[in-house]
Coordinates of C-alpha atoms in Angstrom, one line a residue:
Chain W
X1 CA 195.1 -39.1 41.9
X2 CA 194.2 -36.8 38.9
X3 CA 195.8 -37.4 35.6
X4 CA 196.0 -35.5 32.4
X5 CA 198.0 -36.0 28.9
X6 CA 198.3 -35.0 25.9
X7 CA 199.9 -36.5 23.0
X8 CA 201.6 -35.0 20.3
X9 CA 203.5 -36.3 17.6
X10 CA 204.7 -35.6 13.6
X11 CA 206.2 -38.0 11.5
X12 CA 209.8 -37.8 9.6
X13 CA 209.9 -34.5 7.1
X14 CA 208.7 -35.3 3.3
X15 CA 207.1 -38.5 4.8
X16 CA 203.3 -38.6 4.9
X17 CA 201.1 -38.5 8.0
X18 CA 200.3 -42.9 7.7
X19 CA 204.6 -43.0 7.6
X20 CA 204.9 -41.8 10.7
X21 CA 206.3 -45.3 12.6
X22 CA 206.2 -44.2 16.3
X23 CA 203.4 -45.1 18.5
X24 CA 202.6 -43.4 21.9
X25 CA 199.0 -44.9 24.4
X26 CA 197.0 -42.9 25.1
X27 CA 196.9 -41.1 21.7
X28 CA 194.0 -39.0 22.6
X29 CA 194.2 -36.7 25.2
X30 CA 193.1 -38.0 29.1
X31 CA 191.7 -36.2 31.9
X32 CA 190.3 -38.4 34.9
X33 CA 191.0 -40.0 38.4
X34 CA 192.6 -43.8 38.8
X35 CA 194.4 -45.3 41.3
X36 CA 196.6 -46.5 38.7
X37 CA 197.3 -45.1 35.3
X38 CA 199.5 -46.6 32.7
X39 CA 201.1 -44.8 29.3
X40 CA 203.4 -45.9 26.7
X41 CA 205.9 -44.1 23.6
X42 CA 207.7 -46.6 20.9
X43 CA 209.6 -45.9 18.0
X44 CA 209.4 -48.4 15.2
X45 CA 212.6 -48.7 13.4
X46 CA 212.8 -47.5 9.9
X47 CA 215.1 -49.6 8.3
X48 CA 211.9 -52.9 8.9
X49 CA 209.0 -52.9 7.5
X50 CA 205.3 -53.2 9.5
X51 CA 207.7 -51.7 12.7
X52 CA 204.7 -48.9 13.3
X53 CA 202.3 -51.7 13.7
X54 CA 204.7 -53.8 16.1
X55 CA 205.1 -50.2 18.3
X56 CA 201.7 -49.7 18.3
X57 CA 201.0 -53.4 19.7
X58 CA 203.6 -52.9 22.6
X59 CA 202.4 -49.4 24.0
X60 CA 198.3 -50.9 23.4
X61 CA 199.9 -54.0 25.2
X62 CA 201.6 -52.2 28.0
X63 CA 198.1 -50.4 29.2
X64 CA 196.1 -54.0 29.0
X65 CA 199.1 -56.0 30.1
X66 CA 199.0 -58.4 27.5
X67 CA 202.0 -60.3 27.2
X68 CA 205.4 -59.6 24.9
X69 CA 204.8 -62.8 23.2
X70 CA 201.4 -62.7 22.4
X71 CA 201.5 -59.2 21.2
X72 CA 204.6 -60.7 18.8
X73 CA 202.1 -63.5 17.8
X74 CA 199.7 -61.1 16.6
X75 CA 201.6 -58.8 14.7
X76 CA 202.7 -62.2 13.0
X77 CA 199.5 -63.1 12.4
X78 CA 198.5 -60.3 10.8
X79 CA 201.4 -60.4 8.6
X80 CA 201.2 -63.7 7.6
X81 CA 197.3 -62.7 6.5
X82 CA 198.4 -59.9 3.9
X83 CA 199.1 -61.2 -0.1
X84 CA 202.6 -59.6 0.0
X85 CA 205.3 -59.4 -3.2
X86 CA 208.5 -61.2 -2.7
X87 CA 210.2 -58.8 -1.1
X88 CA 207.8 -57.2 1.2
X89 CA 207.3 -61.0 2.6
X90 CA 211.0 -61.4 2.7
X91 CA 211.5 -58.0 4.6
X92 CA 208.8 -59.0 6.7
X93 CA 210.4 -62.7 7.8
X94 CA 213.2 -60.4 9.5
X95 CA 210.5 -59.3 12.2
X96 CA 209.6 -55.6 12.9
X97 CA 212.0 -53.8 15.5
X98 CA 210.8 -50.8 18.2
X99 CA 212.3 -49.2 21.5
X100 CA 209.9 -48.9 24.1
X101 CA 209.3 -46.5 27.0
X102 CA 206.6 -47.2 29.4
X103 CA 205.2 -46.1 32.5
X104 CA 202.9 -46.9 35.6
X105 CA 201.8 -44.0 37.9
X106 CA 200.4 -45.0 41.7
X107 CA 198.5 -43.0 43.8
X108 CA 199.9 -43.1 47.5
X109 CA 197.9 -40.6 48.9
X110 CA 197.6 -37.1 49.7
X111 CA 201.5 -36.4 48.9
X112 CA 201.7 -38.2 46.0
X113 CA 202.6 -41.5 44.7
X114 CA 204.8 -43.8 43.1
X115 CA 206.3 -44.6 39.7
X116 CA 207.7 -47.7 38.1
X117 CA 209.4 -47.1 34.5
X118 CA 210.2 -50.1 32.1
X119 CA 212.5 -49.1 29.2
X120 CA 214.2 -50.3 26.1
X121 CA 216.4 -48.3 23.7
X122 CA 216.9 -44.6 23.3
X123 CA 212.9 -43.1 23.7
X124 CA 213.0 -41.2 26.8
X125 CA 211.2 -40.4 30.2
X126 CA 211.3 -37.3 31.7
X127 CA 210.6 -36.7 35.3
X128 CA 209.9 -32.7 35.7
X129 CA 209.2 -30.9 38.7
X130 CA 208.0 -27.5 37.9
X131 CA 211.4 -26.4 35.3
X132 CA 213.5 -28.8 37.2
X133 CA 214.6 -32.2 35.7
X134 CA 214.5 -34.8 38.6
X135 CA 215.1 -37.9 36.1
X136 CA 216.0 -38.8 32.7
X137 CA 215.6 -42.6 31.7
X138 CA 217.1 -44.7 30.8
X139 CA 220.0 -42.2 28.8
X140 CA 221.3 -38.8 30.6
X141 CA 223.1 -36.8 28.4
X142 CA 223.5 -35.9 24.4
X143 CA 226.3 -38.5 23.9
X144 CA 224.0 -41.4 24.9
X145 CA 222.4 -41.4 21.6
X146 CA 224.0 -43.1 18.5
X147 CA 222.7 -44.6 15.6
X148 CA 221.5 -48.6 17.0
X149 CA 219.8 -48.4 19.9
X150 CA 218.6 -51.8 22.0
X151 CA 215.6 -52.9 20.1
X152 CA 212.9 -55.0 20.8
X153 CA 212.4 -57.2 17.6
X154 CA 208.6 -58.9 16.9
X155 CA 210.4 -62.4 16.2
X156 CA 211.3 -62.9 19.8
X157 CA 213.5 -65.9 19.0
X158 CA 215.7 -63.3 18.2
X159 CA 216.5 -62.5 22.0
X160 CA 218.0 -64.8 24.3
X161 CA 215.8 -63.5 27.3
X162 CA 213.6 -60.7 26.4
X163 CA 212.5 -59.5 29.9
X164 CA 216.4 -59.1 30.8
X165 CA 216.6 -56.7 27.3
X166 CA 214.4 -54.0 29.8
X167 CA 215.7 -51.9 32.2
X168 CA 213.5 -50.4 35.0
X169 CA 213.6 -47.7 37.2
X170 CA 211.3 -46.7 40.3
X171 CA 210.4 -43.6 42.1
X172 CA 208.1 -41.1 43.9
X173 CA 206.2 -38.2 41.9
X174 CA 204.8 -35.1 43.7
X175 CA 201.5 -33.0 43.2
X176 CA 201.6 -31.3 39.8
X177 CA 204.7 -33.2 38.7
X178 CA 205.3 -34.0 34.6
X179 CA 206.7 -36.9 32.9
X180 CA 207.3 -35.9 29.6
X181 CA 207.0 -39.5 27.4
X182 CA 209.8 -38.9 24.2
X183 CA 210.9 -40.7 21.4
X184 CA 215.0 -40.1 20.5
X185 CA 214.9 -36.8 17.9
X186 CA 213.2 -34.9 20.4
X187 CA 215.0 -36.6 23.4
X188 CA 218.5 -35.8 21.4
X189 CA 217.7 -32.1 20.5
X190 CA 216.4 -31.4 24.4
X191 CA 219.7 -32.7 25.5
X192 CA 222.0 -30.6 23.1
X193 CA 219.5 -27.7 23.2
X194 CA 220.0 -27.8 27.3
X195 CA 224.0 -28.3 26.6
X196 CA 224.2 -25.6 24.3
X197 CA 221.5 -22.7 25.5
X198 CA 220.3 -23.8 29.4
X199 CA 216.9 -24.0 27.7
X200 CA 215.9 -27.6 26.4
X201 CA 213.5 -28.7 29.2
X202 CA 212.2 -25.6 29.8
X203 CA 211.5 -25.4 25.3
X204 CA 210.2 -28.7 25.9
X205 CA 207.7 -27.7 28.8
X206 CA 206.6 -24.8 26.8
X207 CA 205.4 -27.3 23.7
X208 CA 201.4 -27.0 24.6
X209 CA 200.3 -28.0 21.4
X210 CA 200.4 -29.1 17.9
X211 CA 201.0 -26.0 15.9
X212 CA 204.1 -25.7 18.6
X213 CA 205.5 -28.7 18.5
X214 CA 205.2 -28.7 14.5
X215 CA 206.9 -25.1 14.3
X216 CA 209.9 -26.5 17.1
X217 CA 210.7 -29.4 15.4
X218 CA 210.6 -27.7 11.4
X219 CA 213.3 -25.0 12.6
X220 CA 215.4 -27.4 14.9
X221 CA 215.5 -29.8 11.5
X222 CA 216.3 -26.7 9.3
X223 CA 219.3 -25.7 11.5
X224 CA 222.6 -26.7 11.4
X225 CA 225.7 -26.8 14.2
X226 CA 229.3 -26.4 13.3
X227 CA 229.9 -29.9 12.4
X228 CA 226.9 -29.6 9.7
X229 CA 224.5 -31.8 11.6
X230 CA 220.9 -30.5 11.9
X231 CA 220.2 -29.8 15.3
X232 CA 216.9 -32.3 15.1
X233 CA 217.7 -35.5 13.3
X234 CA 215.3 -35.7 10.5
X235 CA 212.9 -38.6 12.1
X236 CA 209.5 -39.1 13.6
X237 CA 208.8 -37.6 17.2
X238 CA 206.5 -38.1 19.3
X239 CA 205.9 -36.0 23.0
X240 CA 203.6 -37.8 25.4
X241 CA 202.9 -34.9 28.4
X242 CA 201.2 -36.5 31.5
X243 CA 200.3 -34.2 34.4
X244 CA 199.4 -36.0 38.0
X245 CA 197.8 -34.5 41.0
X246 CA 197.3 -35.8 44.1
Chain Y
X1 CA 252.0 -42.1 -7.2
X2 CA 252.9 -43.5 -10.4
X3 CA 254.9 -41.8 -12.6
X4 CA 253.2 -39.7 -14.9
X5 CA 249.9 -39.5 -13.5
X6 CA 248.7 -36.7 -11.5
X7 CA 247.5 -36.8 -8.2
X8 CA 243.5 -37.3 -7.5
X9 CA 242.3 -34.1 -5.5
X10 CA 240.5 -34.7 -2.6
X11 CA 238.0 -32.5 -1.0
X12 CA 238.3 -34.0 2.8
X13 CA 236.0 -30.9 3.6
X14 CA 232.8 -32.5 2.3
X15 CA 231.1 -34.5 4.6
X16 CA 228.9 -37.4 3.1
X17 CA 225.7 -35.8 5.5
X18 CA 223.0 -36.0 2.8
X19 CA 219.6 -37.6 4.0
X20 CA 218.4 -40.4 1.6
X21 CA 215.2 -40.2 0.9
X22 CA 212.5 -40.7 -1.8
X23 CA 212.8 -36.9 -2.1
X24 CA 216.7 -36.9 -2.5
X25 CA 217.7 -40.0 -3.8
X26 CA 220.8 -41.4 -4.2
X27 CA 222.7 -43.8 -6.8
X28 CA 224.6 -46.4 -7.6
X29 CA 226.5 -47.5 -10.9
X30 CA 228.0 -50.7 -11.0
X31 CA 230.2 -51.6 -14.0
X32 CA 230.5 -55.3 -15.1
X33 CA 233.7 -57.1 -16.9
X34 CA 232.0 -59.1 -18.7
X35 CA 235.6 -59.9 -21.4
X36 CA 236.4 -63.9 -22.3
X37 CA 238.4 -64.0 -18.9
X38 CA 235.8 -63.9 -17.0
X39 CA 234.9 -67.1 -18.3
X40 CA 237.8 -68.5 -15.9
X41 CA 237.1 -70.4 -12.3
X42 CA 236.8 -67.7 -9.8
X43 CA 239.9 -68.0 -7.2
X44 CA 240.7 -71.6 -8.0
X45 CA 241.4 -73.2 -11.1
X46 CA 239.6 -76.4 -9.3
X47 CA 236.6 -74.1 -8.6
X48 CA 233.4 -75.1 -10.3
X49 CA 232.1 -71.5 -10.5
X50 CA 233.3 -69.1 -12.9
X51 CA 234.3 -65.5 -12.3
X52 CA 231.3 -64.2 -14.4
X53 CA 228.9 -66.3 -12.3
X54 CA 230.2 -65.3 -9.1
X55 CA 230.2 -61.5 -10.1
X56 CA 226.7 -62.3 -11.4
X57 CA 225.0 -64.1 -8.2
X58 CA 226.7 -61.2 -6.4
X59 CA 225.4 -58.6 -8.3
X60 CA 221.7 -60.4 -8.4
X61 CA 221.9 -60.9 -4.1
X62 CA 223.3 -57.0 -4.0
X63 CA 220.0 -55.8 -5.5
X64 CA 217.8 -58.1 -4.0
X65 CA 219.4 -56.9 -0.7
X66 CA 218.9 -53.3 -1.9
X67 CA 215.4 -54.0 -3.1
X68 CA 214.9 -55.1 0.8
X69 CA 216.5 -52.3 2.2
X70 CA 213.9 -49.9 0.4
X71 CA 210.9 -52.2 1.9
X72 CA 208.3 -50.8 3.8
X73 CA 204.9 -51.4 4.9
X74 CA 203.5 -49.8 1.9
X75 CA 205.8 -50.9 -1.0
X76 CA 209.5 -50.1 -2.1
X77 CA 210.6 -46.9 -1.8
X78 CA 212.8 -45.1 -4.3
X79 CA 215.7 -44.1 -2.3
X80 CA 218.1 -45.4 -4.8
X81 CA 218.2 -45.2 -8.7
X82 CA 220.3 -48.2 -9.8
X83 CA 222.4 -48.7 -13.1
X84 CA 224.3 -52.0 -13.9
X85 CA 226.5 -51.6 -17.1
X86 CA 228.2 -54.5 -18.7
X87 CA 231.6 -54.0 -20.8
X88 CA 233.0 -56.5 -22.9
X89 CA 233.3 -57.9 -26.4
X90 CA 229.6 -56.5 -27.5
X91 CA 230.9 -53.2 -26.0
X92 CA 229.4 -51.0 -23.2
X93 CA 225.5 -51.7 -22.2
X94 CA 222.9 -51.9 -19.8
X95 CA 223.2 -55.3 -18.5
X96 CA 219.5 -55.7 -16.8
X97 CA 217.5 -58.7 -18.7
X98 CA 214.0 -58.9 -19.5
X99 CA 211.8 -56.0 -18.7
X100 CA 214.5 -53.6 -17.7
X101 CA 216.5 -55.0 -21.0
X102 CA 218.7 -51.9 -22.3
X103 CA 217.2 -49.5 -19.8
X104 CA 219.8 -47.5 -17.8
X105 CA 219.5 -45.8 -14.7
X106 CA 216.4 -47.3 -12.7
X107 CA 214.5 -46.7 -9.8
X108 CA 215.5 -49.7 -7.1
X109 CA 210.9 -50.1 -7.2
X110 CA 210.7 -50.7 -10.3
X111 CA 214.1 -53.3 -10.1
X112 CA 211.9 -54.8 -7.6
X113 CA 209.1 -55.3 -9.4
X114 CA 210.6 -56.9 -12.3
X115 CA 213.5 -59.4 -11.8
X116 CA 213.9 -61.3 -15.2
X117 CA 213.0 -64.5 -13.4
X118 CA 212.7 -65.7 -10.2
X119 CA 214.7 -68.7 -9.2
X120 CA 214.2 -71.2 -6.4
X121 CA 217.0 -72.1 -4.1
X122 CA 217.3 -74.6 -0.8
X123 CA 218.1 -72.4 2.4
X124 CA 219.2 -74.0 5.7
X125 CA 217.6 -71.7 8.4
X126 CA 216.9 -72.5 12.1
X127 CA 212.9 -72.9 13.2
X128 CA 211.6 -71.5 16.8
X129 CA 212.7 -74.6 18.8
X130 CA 216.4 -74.1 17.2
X131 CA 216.2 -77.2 15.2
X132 CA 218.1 -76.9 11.4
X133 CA 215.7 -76.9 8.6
X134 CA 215.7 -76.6 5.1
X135 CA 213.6 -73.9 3.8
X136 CA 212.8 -72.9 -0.2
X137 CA 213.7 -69.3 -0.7
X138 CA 212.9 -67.0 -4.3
X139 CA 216.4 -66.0 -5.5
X140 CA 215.4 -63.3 -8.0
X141 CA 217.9 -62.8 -10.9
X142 CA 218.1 -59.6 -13.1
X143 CA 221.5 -60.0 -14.7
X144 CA 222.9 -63.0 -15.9
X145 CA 226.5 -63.8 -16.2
X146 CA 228.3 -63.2 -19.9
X147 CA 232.0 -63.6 -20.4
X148 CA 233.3 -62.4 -23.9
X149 CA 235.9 -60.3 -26.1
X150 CA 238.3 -57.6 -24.4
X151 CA 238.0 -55.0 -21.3
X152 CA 236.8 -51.6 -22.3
X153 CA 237.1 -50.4 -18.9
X154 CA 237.9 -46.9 -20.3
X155 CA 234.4 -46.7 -22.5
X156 CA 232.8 -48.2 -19.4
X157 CA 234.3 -45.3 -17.5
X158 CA 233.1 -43.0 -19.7
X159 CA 229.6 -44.2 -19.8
X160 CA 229.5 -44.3 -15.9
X161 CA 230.5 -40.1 -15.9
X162 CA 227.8 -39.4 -18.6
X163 CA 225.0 -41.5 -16.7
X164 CA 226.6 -39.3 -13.3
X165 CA 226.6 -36.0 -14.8
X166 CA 223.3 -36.1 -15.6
X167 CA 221.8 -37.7 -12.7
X168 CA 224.0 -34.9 -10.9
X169 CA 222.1 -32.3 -12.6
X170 CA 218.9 -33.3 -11.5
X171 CA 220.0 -33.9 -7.9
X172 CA 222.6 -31.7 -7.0
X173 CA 221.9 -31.9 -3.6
X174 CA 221.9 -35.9 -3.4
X175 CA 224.1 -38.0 -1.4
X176 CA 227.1 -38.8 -3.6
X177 CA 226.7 -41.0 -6.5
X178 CA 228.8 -44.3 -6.1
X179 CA 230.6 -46.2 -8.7
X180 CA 231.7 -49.6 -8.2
X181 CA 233.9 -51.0 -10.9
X182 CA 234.4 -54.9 -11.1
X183 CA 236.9 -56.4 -13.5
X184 CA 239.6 -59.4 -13.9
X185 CA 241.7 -57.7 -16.0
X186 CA 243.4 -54.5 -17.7
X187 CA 241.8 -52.1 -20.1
X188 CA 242.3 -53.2 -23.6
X189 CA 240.8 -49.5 -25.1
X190 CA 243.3 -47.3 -23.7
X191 CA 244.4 -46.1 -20.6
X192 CA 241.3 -45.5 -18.5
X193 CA 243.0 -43.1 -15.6
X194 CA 242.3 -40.0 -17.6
X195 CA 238.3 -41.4 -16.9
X196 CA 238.4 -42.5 -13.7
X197 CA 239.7 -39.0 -12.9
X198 CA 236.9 -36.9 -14.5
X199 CA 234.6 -39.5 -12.8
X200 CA 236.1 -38.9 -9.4
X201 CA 236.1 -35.0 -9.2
X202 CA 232.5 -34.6 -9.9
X203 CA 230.6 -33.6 -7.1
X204 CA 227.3 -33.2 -5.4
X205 CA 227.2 -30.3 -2.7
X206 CA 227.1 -32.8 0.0
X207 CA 230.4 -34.4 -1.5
X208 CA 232.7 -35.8 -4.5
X209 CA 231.2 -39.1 -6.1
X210 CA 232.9 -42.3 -5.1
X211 CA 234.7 -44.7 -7.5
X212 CA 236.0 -48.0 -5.9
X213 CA 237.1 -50.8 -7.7
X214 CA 237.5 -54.6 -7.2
X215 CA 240.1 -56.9 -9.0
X216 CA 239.2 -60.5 -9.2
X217 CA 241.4 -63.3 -9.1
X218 CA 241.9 -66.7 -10.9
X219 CA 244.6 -66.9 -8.6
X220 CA 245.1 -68.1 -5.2
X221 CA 246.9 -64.9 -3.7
X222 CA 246.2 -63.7 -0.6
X223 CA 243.1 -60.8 -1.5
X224 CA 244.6 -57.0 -0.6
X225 CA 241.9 -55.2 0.8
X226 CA 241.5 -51.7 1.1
X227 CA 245.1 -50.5 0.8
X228 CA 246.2 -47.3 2.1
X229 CA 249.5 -46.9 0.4
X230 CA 251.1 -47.9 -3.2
X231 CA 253.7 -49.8 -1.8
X232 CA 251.8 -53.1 -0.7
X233 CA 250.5 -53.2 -4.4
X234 CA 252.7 -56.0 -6.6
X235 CA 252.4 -54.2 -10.1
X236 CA 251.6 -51.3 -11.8
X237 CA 248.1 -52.2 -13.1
X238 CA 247.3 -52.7 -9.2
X239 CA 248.7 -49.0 -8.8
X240 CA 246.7 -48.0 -11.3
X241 CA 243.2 -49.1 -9.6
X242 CA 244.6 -47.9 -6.3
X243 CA 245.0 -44.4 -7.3
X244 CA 241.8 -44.5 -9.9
X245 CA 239.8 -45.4 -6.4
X246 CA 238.3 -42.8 -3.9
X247 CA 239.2 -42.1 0.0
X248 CA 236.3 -44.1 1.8
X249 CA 234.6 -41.4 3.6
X250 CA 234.6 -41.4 7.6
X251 CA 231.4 -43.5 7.7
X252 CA 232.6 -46.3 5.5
X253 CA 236.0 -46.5 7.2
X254 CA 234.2 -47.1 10.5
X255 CA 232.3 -50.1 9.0
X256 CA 235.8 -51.9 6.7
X257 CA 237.7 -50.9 10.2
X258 CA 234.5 -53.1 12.3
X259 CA 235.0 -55.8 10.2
X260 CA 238.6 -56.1 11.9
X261 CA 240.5 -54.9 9.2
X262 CA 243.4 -51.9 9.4
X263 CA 242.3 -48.3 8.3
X264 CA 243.8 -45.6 8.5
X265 CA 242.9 -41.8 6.6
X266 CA 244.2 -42.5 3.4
X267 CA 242.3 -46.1 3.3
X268 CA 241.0 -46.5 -0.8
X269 CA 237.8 -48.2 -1.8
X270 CA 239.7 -51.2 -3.4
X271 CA 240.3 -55.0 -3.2
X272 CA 242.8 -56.3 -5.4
X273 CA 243.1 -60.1 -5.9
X274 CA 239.4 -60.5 -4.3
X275 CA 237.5 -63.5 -4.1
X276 CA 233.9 -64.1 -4.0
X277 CA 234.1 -63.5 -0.2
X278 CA 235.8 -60.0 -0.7
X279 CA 233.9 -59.6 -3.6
X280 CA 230.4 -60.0 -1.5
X281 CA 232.1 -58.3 1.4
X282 CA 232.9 -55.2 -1.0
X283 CA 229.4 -54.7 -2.4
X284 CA 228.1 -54.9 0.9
X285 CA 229.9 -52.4 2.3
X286 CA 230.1 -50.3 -0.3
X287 CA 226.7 -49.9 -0.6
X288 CA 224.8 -49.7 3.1
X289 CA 223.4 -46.4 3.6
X290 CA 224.8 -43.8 6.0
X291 CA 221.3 -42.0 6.3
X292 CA 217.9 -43.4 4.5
X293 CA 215.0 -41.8 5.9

């Protein structure tokens, strides 16, 4: 199969470009043939500290398979190697938190192939046949979202059983398909933009690069609906776009 | 309604949206009694802890809390700006020690960076296997506990709407200011309504400022927290602080209602007869942010 992404991503507004906490793999754009091709979004959470590390760890970790806890192990090692004030080392003994969103393509062929999804909190995978959405994981609609998604915390004594915190979901892709790879502002606005207007997948299809995404996500932030909410939250996105072919 | 005193306008319309951030901070003023009755055990008279302690370990775990909150990768950020003003037989003052001494309205980085001392203190916490061990942790202190002379609640009240007017001025956009008034006793300058009133009905655009208050005990009464209505209140000085205390907007109801206790619309941001528990309980809620970014 052929495969082709691109990546593109802003952090929170009044927030500088090293803020931004999410984390997507690849980061660089791909183009190239594999049997199997693997890609990953996270969003740290804001209110920890070091979280942008700890996403990047799990979506670096999800395309070499390294395992949860040794990924937690080094993003504690690496903490516990920093000279840190009082509170940035008390902050830090709380652990780093992150949704994940990752997902495995397989070639099967001439008419397409197969694709496993493993998923934690509120960033989103798309499924898109040409305009059409096929499958949103793991949340469907607008009201899905809220203000404490599941999160996967660094300090894995934290969960009882961190394999049962995922949720998975399998499936077949066709020639030219998308899976469009989202963190939860963008995922939200989609939703509500395709609630309120009929247009929020097809908006989101129509994001080819930077300058767009930059320019989507500045006026969705600005405006307001009746209620007074901006129609973007005010947080960092991040919109992985992977094309496959078989 | 007490007699006399005129009802507290509330604009309901407002919505307590704002975004925190470093570029549209928000703050807090806490006001201290720091009068000779505060010198008393806190809830019991066979308690070993005075009321001025307890206020002041609370106070000190508030802003340590705080000073966590803002933590990132990178350092503290200056979401908040942070005033604690003591009133009491030397009058009304900043009640920060050491570096911050006499200082005012501070940026929650710069509390962070220069507690007046930092104390050690024996923590029980569980290790990876789930065994119990004991653990020393840095209890930072900025403000240390004084107990002394009368209550001018009124000056203190006064002092609260100048440091808010101005801060107002240069954020009018901010997420409303919020007061949190802590006292054992009744004002002995004057009738501080009048104060709490002017204090109450300035606004940001995002919303009115927020005065709740918290009565401590030496008593061992049953604490009444957040009241809805006059009419569970014993006396008049507990009317008083109900209606010189603000609505809790929608967000804050949600949390005091999660913590299993009754709300309803009119629900005020006031314990009266609080112990330490309430007391912590209070600050806590009273100050989590609805939306840092």
């Amino acid at each position: 199969m052929k495969v082709r992404t691109k990546t593109f991503w802003l952090p929170k507004r009044g927030n500088a470009t090293e803020e931004y906490e999410d984390a997507a793999w690849p980061l660089d754009s791909v183009d190239c043939e594999t049997d199997t091709f693997r890609c990953a979004v996270a969003d740290g959470a804001t209110e920890a500290s070091f979280s942008r590390r700890w996403a990047q760890l799990l979506v670096k970790g999800f395309d070499d398979e390294t395992e949860i806890a040794k990924l937690a192990e080094e993003w504690s090692s690496e903490i516990k190697g920093m000279e840190l004030p009082w509170y940035a080392q008390e902050k830090a003994e709380s652990g780093a938190f992150s949704t994940f969103s990752g997902l495995i393509l397989k070639d099967g062929g001439t008419t397409g192939g197969s694709y496993s999804a493993k998923l934690l909190g509120d960033s989103c995978i798309f499924h898109m046949r040409g305009e059409t959405l096929l499958e949103s994981m793991p949340l469907t609609s607008y009201e899905c979202f809220n203000n404490s998604p599941a999160l996967l915390c660094s300090n894995l004594s934290n969960h009882a059983d961190v394999e049962a915190m995922f949720s998975s979901k399998e499936g077949t892709w066709g020639n030219g398909d998308r899976f469009l790879l989202v963190t939860d502002a963008i995922a939200a606005w989609t939703f509500k933009r395709q609630l309120e207007h009929g247009d929020g997948f097809k908006k989101l299809l129509e994001i080819d690069s930077q300058e767009v995404l930059d320019k989507l996500c500045h006026d969705a932030r600005e405006e307001h609906d009746e209620q007074g909410r901006p129609n973007m939250r005010n947080d960092d996105v991040t919109l992985l776009i992977v094309e496959v072919f078989s | 309604m007490i007699d006399g005193l005129p009802n507290v306008v509330i604009n309901r319309t407002m919505a307590y949206l704002a975004e925190i951030s470093r570029a549209n901070p928000s703050c807090f003023v806490f006001l201290i009694d720091q009068s000779g009755s505060m010198q008393d055990p806190f809830g019991s008279v066979t308690g070993t802890k005075t009321k001025a302690m307890g206020v002041a370990d609370a106070i000190n775990r508030l802003l340590q809390n705080l000073v966590i909150k803002c933590t990132k990768s990178e350092g503290i950020r200056d979401y908040y700006h942070v005033a604690v003003v003591g009133y009491g037989g030397k009058g009304v003052k900043p009640a920060f020690g050491g570096a911050l001494e006499n200082k005012t309205l501070i940026p929650v980085s710069e509390i962070g960076n220069n507690p007046y001392r930092l104390e050690e203190r024996r923590k029980k916490t569980e290790d990876s296997s789930g065994a119990v061990v004991e653990q020393t942790i840095r209890f930072p202190v900025w403000f240390e506990p004084v107990a002394y002379g009368g209550t001018p609640m009124n000056s203190a009240l006064q002092q609260a709407t100048s440091i808010v007017v101005k801060w107002l001025a240069e954020h009018p956009h901010c997420f409303p200011p919020i007061v949190i008034n802590i006292s054992d006793g009744e004002s002995t300058d004057g009738d501080p309504f009048q104060s709490a009133y002017d204090l109450m009905t300035l606004s940001s655009t995002d919303g009115d400022v927020l005065l709740f208050n918290v009565h401590i005990s030496s008593s061992n009464h049953q604490p009444i927290e957040y009241p809805d209505n006059e009419a569970v209140l014993p006396d008049q000085h507990a009317k008083l602080l109900f209606t010189m205390s603000s609505p809790l907007p929608d967000y804050m109801r949600k949390m005091v209602g999660n913590e299993g206790i009754d709300i309803s619309y009119n629900t005020r941001g006031f314990v009266f007869n609080a112990d330490l528990v309430s007391v912590i309980r209070f600050l806590d809620i009273g100050t989590r942010p609805s939306n840092m970014r």
